[in-house]
PDB file of C-alpha atoms in Angstrom:
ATOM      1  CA  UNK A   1      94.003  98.561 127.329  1.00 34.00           C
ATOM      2  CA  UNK A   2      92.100  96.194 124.693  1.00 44.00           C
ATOM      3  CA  UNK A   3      94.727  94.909 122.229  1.00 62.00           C
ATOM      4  CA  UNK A   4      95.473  97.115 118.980  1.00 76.00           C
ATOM      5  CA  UNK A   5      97.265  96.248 115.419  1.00 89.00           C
ATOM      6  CA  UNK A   6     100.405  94.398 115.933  1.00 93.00           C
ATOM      7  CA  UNK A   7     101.682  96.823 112.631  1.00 96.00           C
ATOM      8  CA  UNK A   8     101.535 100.090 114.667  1.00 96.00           C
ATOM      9  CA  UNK A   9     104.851 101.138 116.165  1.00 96.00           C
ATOM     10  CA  UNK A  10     104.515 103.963 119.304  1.00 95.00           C
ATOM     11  CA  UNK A  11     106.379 106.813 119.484  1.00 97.00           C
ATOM     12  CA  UNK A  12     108.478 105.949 122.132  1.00 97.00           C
ATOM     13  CA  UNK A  13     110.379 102.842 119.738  1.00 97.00           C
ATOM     14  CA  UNK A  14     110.556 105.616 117.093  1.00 97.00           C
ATOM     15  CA  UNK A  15     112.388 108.357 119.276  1.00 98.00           C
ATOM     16  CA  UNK A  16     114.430 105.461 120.625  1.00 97.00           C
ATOM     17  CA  UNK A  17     115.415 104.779 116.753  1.00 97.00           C
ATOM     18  CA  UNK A  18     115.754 107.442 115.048  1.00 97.00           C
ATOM     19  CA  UNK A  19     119.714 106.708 114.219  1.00 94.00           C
ATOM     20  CA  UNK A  20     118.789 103.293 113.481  1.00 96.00           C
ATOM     21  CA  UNK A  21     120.946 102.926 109.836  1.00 93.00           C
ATOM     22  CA  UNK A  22     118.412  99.721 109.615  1.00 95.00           C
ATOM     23  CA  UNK A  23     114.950 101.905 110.003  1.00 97.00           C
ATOM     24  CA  UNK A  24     113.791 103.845 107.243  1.00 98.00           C
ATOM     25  CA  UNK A  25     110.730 106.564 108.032  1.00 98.00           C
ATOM     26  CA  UNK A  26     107.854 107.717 105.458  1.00 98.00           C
ATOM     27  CA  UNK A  27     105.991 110.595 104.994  1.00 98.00           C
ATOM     28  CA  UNK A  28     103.347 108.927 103.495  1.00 98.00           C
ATOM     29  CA  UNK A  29     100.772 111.830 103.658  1.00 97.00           C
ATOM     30  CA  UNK A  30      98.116 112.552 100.879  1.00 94.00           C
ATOM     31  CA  UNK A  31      94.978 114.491 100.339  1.00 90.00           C
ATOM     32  CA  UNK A  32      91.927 114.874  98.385  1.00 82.00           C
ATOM     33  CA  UNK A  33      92.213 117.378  95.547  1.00 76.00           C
ATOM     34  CA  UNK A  34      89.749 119.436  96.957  1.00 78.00           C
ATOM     35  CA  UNK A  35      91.878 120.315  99.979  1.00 83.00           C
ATOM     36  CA  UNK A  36      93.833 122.258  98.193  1.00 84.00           C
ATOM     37  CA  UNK A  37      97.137 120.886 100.387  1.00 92.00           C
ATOM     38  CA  UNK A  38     100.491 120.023  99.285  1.00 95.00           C
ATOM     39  CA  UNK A  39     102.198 117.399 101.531  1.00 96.00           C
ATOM     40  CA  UNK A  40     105.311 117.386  99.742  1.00 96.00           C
ATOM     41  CA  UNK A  41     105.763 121.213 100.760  1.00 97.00           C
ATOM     42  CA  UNK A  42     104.443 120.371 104.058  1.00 97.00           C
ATOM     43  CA  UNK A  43     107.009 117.676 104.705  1.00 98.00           C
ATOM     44  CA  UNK A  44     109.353 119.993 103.423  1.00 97.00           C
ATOM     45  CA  UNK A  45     108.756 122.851 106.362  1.00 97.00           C
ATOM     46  CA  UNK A  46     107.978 119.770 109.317  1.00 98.00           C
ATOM     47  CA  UNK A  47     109.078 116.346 109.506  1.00 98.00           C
ATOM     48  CA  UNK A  48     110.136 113.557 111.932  1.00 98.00           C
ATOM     49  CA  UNK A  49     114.451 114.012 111.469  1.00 98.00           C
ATOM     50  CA  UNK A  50     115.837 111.238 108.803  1.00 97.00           C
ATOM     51  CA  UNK A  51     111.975 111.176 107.118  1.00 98.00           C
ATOM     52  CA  UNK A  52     111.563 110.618 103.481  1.00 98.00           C
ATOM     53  CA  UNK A  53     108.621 112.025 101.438  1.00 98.00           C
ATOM     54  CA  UNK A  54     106.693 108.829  99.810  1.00 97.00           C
ATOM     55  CA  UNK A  55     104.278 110.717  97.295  1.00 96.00           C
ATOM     56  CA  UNK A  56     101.930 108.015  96.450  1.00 95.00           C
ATOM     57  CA  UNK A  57     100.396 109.356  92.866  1.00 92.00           C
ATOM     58  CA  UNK A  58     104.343 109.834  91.424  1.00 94.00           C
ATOM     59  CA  UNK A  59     105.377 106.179  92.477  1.00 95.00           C
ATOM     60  CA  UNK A  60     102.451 104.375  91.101  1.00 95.00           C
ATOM     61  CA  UNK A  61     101.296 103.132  87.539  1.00 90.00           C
ATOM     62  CA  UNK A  62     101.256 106.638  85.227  1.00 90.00           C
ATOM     63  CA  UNK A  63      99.930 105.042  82.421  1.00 92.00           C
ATOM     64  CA  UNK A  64      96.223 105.317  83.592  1.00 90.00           C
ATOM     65  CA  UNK A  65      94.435 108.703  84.652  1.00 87.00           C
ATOM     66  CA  UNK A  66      93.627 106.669  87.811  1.00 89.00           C
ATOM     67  CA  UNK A  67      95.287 108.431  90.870  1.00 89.00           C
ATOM     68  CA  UNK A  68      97.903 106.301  92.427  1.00 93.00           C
ATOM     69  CA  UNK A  69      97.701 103.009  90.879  1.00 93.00           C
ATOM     70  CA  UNK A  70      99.699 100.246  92.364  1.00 96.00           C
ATOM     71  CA  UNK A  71     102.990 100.190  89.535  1.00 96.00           C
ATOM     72  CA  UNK A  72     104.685  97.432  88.083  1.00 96.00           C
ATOM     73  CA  UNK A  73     107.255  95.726  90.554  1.00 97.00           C
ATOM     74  CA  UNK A  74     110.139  96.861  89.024  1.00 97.00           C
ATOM     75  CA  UNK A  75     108.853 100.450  88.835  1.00 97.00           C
ATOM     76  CA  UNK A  76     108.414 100.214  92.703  1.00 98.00           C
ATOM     77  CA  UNK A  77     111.405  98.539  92.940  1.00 98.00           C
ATOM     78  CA  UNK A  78     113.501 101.147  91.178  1.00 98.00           C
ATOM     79  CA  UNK A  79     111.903 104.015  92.726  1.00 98.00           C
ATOM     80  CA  UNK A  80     112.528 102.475  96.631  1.00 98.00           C
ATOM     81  CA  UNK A  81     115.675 101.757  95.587  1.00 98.00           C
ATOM     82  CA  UNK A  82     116.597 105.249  94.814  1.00 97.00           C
ATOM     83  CA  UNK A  83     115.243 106.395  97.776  1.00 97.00           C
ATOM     84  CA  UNK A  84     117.627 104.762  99.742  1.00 97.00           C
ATOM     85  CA  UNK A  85     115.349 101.415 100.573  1.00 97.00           C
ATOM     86  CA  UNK A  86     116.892  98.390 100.411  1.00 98.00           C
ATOM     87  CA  UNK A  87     115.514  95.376 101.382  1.00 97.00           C
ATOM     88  CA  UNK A  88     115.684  94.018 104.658  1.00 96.00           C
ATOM     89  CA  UNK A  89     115.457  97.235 106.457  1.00 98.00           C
ATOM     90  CA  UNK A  90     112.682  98.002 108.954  1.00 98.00           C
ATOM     91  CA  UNK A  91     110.077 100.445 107.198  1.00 98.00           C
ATOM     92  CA  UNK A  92     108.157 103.166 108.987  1.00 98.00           C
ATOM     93  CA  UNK A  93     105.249 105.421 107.894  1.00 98.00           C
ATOM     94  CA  UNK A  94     103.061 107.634 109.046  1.00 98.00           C
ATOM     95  CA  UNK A  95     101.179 110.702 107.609  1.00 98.00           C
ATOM     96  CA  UNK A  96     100.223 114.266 109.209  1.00 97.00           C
ATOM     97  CA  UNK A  97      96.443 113.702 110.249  1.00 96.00           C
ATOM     98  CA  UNK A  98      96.855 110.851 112.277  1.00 96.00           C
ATOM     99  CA  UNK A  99      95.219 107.555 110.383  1.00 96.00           C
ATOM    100  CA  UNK A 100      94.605 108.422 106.941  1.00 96.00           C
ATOM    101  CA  UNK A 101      96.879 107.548 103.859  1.00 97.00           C
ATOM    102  CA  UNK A 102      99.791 106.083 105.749  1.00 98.00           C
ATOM    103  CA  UNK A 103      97.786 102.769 106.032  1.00 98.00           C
ATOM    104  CA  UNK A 104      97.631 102.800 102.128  1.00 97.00           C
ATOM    105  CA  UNK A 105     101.516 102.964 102.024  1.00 98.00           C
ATOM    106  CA  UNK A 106     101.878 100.100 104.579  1.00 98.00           C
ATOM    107  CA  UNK A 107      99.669  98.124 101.951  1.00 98.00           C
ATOM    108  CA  UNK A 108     101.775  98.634  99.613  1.00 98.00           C
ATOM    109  CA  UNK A 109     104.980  97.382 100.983  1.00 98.00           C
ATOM    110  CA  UNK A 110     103.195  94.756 101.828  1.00 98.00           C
ATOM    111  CA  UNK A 111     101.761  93.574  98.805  1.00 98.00           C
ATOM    112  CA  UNK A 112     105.210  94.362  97.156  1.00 98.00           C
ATOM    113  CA  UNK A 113     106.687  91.734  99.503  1.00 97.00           C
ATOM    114  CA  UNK A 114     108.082  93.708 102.859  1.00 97.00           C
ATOM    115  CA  UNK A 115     107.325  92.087 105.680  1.00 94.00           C
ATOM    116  CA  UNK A 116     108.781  94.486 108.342  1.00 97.00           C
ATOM    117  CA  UNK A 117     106.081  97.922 107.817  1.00 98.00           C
ATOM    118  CA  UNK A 118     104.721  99.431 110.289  1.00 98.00           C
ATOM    119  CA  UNK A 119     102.581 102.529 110.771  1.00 98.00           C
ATOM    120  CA  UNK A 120     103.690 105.103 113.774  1.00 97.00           C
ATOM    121  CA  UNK A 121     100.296 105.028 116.090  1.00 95.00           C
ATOM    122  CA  UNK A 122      98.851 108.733 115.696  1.00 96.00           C
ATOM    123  CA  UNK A 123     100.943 109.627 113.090  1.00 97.00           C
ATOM    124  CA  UNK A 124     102.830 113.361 113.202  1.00 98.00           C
ATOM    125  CA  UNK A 125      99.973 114.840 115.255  1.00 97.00           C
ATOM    126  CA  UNK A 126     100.788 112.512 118.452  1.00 97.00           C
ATOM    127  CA  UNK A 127     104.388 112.747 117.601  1.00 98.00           C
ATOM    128  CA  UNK A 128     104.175 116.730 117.730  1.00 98.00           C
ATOM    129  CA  UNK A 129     101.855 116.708 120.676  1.00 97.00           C
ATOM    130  CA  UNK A 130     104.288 114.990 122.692  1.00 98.00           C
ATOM    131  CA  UNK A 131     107.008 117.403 121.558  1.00 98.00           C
ATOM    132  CA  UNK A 132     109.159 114.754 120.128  1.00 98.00           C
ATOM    133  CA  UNK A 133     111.711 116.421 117.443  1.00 98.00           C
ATOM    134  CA  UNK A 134     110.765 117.521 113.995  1.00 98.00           C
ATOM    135  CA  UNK A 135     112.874 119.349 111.483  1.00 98.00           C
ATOM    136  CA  UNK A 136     113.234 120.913 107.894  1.00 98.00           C
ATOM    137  CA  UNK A 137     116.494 119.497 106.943  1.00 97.00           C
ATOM    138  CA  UNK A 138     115.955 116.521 104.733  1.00 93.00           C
ATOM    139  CA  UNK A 139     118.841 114.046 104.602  1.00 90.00           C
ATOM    140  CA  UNK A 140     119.082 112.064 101.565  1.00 88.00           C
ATOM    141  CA  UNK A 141     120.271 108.470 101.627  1.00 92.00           C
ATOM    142  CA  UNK A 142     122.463 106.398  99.534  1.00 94.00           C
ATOM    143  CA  UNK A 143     121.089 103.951  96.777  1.00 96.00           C
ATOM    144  CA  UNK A 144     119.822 101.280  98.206  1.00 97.00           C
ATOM    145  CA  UNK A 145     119.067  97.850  96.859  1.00 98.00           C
ATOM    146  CA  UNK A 146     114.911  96.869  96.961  1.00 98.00           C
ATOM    147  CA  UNK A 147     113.513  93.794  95.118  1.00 97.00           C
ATOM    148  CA  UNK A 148     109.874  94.001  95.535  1.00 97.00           C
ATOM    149  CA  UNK A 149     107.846  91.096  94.972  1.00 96.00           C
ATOM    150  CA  UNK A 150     104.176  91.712  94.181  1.00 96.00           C
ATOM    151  CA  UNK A 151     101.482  90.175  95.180  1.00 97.00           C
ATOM    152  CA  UNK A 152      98.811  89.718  92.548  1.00 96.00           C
ATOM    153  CA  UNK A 153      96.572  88.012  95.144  1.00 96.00           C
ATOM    154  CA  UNK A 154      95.870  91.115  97.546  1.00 98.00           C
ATOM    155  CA  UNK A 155      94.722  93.423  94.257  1.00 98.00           C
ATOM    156  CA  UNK A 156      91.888  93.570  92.713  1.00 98.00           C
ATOM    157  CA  UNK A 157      91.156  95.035  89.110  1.00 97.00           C
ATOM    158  CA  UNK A 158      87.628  96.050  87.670  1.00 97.00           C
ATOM    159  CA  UNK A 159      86.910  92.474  86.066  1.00 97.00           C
ATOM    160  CA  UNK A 160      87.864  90.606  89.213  1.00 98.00           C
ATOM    161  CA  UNK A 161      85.157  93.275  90.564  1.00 98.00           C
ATOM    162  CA  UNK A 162      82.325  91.823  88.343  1.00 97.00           C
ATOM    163  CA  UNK A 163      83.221  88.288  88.998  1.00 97.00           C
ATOM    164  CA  UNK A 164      83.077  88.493  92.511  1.00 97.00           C
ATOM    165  CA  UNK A 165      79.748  90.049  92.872  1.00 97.00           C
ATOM    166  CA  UNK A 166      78.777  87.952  89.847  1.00 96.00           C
ATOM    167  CA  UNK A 167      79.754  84.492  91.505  1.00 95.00           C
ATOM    168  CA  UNK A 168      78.775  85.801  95.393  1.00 95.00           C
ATOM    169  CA  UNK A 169      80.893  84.246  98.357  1.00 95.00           C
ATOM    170  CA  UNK A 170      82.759  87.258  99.153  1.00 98.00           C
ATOM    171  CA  UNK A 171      82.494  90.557 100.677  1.00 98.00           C
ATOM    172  CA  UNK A 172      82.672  94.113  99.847  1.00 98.00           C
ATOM    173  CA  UNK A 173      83.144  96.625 102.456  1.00 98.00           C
ATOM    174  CA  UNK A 174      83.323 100.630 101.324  1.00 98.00           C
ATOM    175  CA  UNK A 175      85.197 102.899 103.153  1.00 98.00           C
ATOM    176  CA  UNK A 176      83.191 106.165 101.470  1.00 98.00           C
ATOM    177  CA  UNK A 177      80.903 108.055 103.876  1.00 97.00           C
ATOM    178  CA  UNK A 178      77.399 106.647 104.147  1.00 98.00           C
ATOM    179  CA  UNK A 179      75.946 108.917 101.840  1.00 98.00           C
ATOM    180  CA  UNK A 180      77.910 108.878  99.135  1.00 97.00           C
ATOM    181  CA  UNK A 181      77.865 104.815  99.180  1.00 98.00           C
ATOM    182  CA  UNK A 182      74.003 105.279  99.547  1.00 98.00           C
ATOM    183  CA  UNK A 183      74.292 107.835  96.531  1.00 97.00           C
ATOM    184  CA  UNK A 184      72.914 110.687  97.961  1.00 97.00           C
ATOM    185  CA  UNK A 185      75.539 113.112  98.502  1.00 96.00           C
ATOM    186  CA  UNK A 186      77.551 113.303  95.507  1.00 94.00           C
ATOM    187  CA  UNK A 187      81.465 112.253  95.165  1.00 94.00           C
ATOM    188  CA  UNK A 188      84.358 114.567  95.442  1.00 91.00           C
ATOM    189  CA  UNK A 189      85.660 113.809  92.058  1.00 88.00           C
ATOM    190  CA  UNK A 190      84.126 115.857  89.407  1.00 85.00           C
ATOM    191  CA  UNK A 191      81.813 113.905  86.805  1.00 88.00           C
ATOM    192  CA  UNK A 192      81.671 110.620  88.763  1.00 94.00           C
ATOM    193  CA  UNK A 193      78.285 109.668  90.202  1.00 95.00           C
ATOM    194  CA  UNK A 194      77.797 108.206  93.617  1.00 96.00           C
ATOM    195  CA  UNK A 195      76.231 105.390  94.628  1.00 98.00           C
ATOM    196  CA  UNK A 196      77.753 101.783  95.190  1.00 98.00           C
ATOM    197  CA  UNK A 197      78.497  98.206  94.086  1.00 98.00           C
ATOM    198  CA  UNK A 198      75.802  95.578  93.888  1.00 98.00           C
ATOM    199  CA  UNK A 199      75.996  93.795  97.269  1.00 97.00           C
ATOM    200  CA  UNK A 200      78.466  95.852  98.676  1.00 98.00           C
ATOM    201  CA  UNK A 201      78.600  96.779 102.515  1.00 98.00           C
ATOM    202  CA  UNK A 202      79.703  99.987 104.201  1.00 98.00           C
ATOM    203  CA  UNK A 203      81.689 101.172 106.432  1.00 98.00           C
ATOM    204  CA  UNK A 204      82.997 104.474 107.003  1.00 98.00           C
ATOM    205  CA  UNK A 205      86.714 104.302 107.665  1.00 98.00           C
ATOM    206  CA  UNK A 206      86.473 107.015 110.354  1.00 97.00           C
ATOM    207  CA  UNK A 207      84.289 104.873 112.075  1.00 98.00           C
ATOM    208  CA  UNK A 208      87.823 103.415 113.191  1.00 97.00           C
ATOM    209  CA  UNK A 209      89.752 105.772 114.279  1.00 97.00           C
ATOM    210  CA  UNK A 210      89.520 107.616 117.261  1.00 95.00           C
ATOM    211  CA  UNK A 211      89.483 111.372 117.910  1.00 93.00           C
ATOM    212  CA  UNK A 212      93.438 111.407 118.631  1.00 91.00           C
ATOM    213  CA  UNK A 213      94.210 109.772 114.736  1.00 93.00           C
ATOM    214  CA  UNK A 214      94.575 106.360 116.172  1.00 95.00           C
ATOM    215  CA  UNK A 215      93.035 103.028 115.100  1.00 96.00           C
ATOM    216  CA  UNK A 216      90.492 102.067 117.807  1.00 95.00           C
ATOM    217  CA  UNK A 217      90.800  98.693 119.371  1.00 94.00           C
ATOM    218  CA  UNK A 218      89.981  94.551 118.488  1.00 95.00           C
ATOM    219  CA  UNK A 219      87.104  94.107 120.111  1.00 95.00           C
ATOM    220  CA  UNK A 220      85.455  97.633 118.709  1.00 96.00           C
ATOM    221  CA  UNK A 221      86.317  97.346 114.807  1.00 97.00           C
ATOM    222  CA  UNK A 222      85.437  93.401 115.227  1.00 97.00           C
ATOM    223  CA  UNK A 223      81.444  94.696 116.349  1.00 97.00           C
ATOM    224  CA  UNK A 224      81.687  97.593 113.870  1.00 98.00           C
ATOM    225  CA  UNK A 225      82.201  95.020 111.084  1.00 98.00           C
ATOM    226  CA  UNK A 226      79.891  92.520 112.355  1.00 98.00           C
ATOM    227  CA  UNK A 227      77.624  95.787 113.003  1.00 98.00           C
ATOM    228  CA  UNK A 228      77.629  96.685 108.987  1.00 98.00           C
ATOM    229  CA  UNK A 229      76.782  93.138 108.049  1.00 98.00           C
ATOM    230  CA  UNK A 230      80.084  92.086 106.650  1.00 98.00           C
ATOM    231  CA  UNK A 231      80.293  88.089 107.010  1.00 97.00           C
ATOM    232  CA  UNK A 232      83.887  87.844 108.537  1.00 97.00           C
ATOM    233  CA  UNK A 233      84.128  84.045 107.723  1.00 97.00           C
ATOM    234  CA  UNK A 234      83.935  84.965 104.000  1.00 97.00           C
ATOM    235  CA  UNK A 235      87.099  86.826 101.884  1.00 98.00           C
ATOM    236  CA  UNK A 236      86.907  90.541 102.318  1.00 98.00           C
ATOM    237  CA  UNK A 237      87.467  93.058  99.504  1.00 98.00           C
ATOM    238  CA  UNK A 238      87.523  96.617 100.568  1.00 98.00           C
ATOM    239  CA  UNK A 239      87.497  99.478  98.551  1.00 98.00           C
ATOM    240  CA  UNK A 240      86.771 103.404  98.653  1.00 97.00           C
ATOM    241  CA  UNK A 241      87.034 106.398  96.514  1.00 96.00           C
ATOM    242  CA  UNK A 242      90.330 105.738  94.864  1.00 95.00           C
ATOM    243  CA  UNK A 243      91.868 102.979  96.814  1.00 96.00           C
ATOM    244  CA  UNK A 244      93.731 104.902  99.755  1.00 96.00           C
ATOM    245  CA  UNK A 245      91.303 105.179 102.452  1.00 97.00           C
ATOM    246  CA  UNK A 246      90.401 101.354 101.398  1.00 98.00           C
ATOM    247  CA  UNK A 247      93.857 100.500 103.526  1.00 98.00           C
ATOM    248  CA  UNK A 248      92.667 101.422 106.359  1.00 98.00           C
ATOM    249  CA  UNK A 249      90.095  98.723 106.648  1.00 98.00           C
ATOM    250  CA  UNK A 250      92.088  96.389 105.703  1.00 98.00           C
ATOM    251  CA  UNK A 251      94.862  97.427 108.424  1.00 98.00           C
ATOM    252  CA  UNK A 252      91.442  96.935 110.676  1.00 98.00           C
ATOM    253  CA  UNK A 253      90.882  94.051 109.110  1.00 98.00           C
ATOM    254  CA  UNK A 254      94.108  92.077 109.718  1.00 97.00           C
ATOM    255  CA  UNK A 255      94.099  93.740 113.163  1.00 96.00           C
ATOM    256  CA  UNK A 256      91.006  91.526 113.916  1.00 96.00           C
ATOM    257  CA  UNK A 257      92.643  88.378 112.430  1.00 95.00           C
ATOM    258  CA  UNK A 258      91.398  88.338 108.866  1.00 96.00           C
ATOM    259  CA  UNK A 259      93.309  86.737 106.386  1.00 94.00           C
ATOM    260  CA  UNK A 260      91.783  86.633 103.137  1.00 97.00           C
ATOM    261  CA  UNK A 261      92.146  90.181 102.306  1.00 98.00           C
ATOM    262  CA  UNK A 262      92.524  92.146  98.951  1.00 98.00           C
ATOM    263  CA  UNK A 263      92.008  95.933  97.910  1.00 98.00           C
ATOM    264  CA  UNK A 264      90.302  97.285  94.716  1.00 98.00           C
ATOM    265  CA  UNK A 265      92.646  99.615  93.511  1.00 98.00           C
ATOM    266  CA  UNK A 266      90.785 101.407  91.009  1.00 97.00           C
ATOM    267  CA  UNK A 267      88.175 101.945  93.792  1.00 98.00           C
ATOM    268  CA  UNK A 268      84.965 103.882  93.020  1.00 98.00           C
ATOM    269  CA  UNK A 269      86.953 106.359  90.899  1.00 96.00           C
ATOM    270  CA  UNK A 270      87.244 103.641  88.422  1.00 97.00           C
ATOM    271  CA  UNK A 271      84.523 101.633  89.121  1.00 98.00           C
ATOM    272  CA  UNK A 272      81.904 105.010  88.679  1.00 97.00           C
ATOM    273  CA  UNK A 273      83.500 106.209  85.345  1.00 96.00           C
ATOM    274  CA  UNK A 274      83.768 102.541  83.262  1.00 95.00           C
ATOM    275  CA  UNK A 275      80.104 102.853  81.494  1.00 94.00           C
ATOM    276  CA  UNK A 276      79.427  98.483  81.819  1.00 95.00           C
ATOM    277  CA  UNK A 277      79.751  99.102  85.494  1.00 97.00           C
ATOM    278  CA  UNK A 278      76.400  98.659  87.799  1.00 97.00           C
ATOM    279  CA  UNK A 279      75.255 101.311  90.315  1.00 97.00           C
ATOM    280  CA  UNK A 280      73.188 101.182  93.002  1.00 98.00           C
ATOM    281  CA  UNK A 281      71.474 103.766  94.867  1.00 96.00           C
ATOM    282  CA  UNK A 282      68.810 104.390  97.676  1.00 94.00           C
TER     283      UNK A 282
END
């Protein structure tokens, strides 16, 4: 088997520690509004035993109408904290498709300084197939202690946006569908057009992941990059519709040895509605 992301975790290491005091699991799981799901209520009725909910759009920055903003440090840090995270412990999430917003919550440990996050490989659906445990009981843990330091150099805001494809040397890669990057299909999000960034490159973050919810391997996402014209030896900014699905390139990203990686977290949803912004289309 070709190599795979040194950040997923399999099943079996889960199982094996699921008492672990030191390994803390995340439900991690969002959707689009127009799904019309509610993980939280989901988690509530199935979940691995000892999971915590992580809702992404209540622990983030609430002073913008963006969805799920990265917060402040010490907004993350009191939030983990009263979880039950503190730092040092081994974090792992995973979300109930398979590969979709679970990568976005490994970013963002990561940028807020954790080092030891992994993703479970195929998510709840392998876990369930392989009729591993789940449960409704949810066991709260004590307050823990979590410092988070953030990393200003893996986000991008709207005016770092405009420099970059101002100044050139880096890359954009979109994780929207084809069509609405090529603006012809138009964007979930009421009242935002489609279309893309000037000089930006796409790829569809399904393209990825395999028909089992797990991140395909090395040597495929390196071709599927080189395949969309992204220039690997230049910094790499990915981005979607609102920053979530924009994870999961990077996770492919790093999992091909890229290092000079950063997110837009205002995405398209931000980038579509600020009136100064350029659009392309077909």
């Amino acid at each position: 088997m070709a190599e795979r992301s040194k950040w997923l975790v399999d099943t079996d290491w889960l199982e094996n520690h699921l008492d672990s005091p030191d390994v803390v699991i995340l439900d991690g799981s969002w959707h689009m509004p127009q799904e019309e799901r509610d993980p939280e209520a989901e988690f509530a009725r199935t979940h691995i035993p000892g999971a915590l909910f992580f809702d992404i759009d209540k622990i983030a920055d609430l002073s913008t109408d963006l969805p799920h903003m990265l917060p402040s440090a010490e907004v993350f840090s009191a939030a983990v904290s009263n979880m039950g995270i503190s730092d040092g412990q081994t974090i792992v999430v995973y979300d109930v498709i398979g590969l979709r917003s679970a990568p976005r919550l490994w970013w963002t440990f990561r940028v807020m300084g954790v080092q030891d996050v992994y993703i479970l490989d195929g998510g709840l659906p392998k876990w369930k197939a392989e009729k591993r445990p789940v449960t409704d009981a949810i066991q709260p843990r004590s307050k823990g202690h979590f410092s988070a330091r953030l990393d200003h150099s893996a986000v991008r805001s709207h005016e770092d946006m405009v420099k970059a494809i101002r100044d050139g040397g880096v890359e954009i890669v979109d994780a929207r569908s084809t069509e609405r990057w090529r603006g012809t299909a138009p964007e979930p999000r009421p009242h935002l057009p489609s279309g893309r960034m000037p000089g930006s490159k796409n790829l569809p973050f399904g393209d990825l992941i395999d028909e089992k919810g797990m991140l395909k391997d090395v040597d495929f996402i390196k071709q599927r990059f080189i395949d969309a014209g992204v220039g690997l030896e230049k910094p790499i900014i990915t981005t979607c519709g609102s920053g979530a699905t924009a994870a999961i390139l990077t996770l492919a990203l790093d999992t091909i040895g890229q290092q000079r990686l950063s997110l837009y977290d205002g995405s398209w949803t931000e980038w579509a509605a600020r009136p100064e912004s350029v659009i392309e289309r077909d």
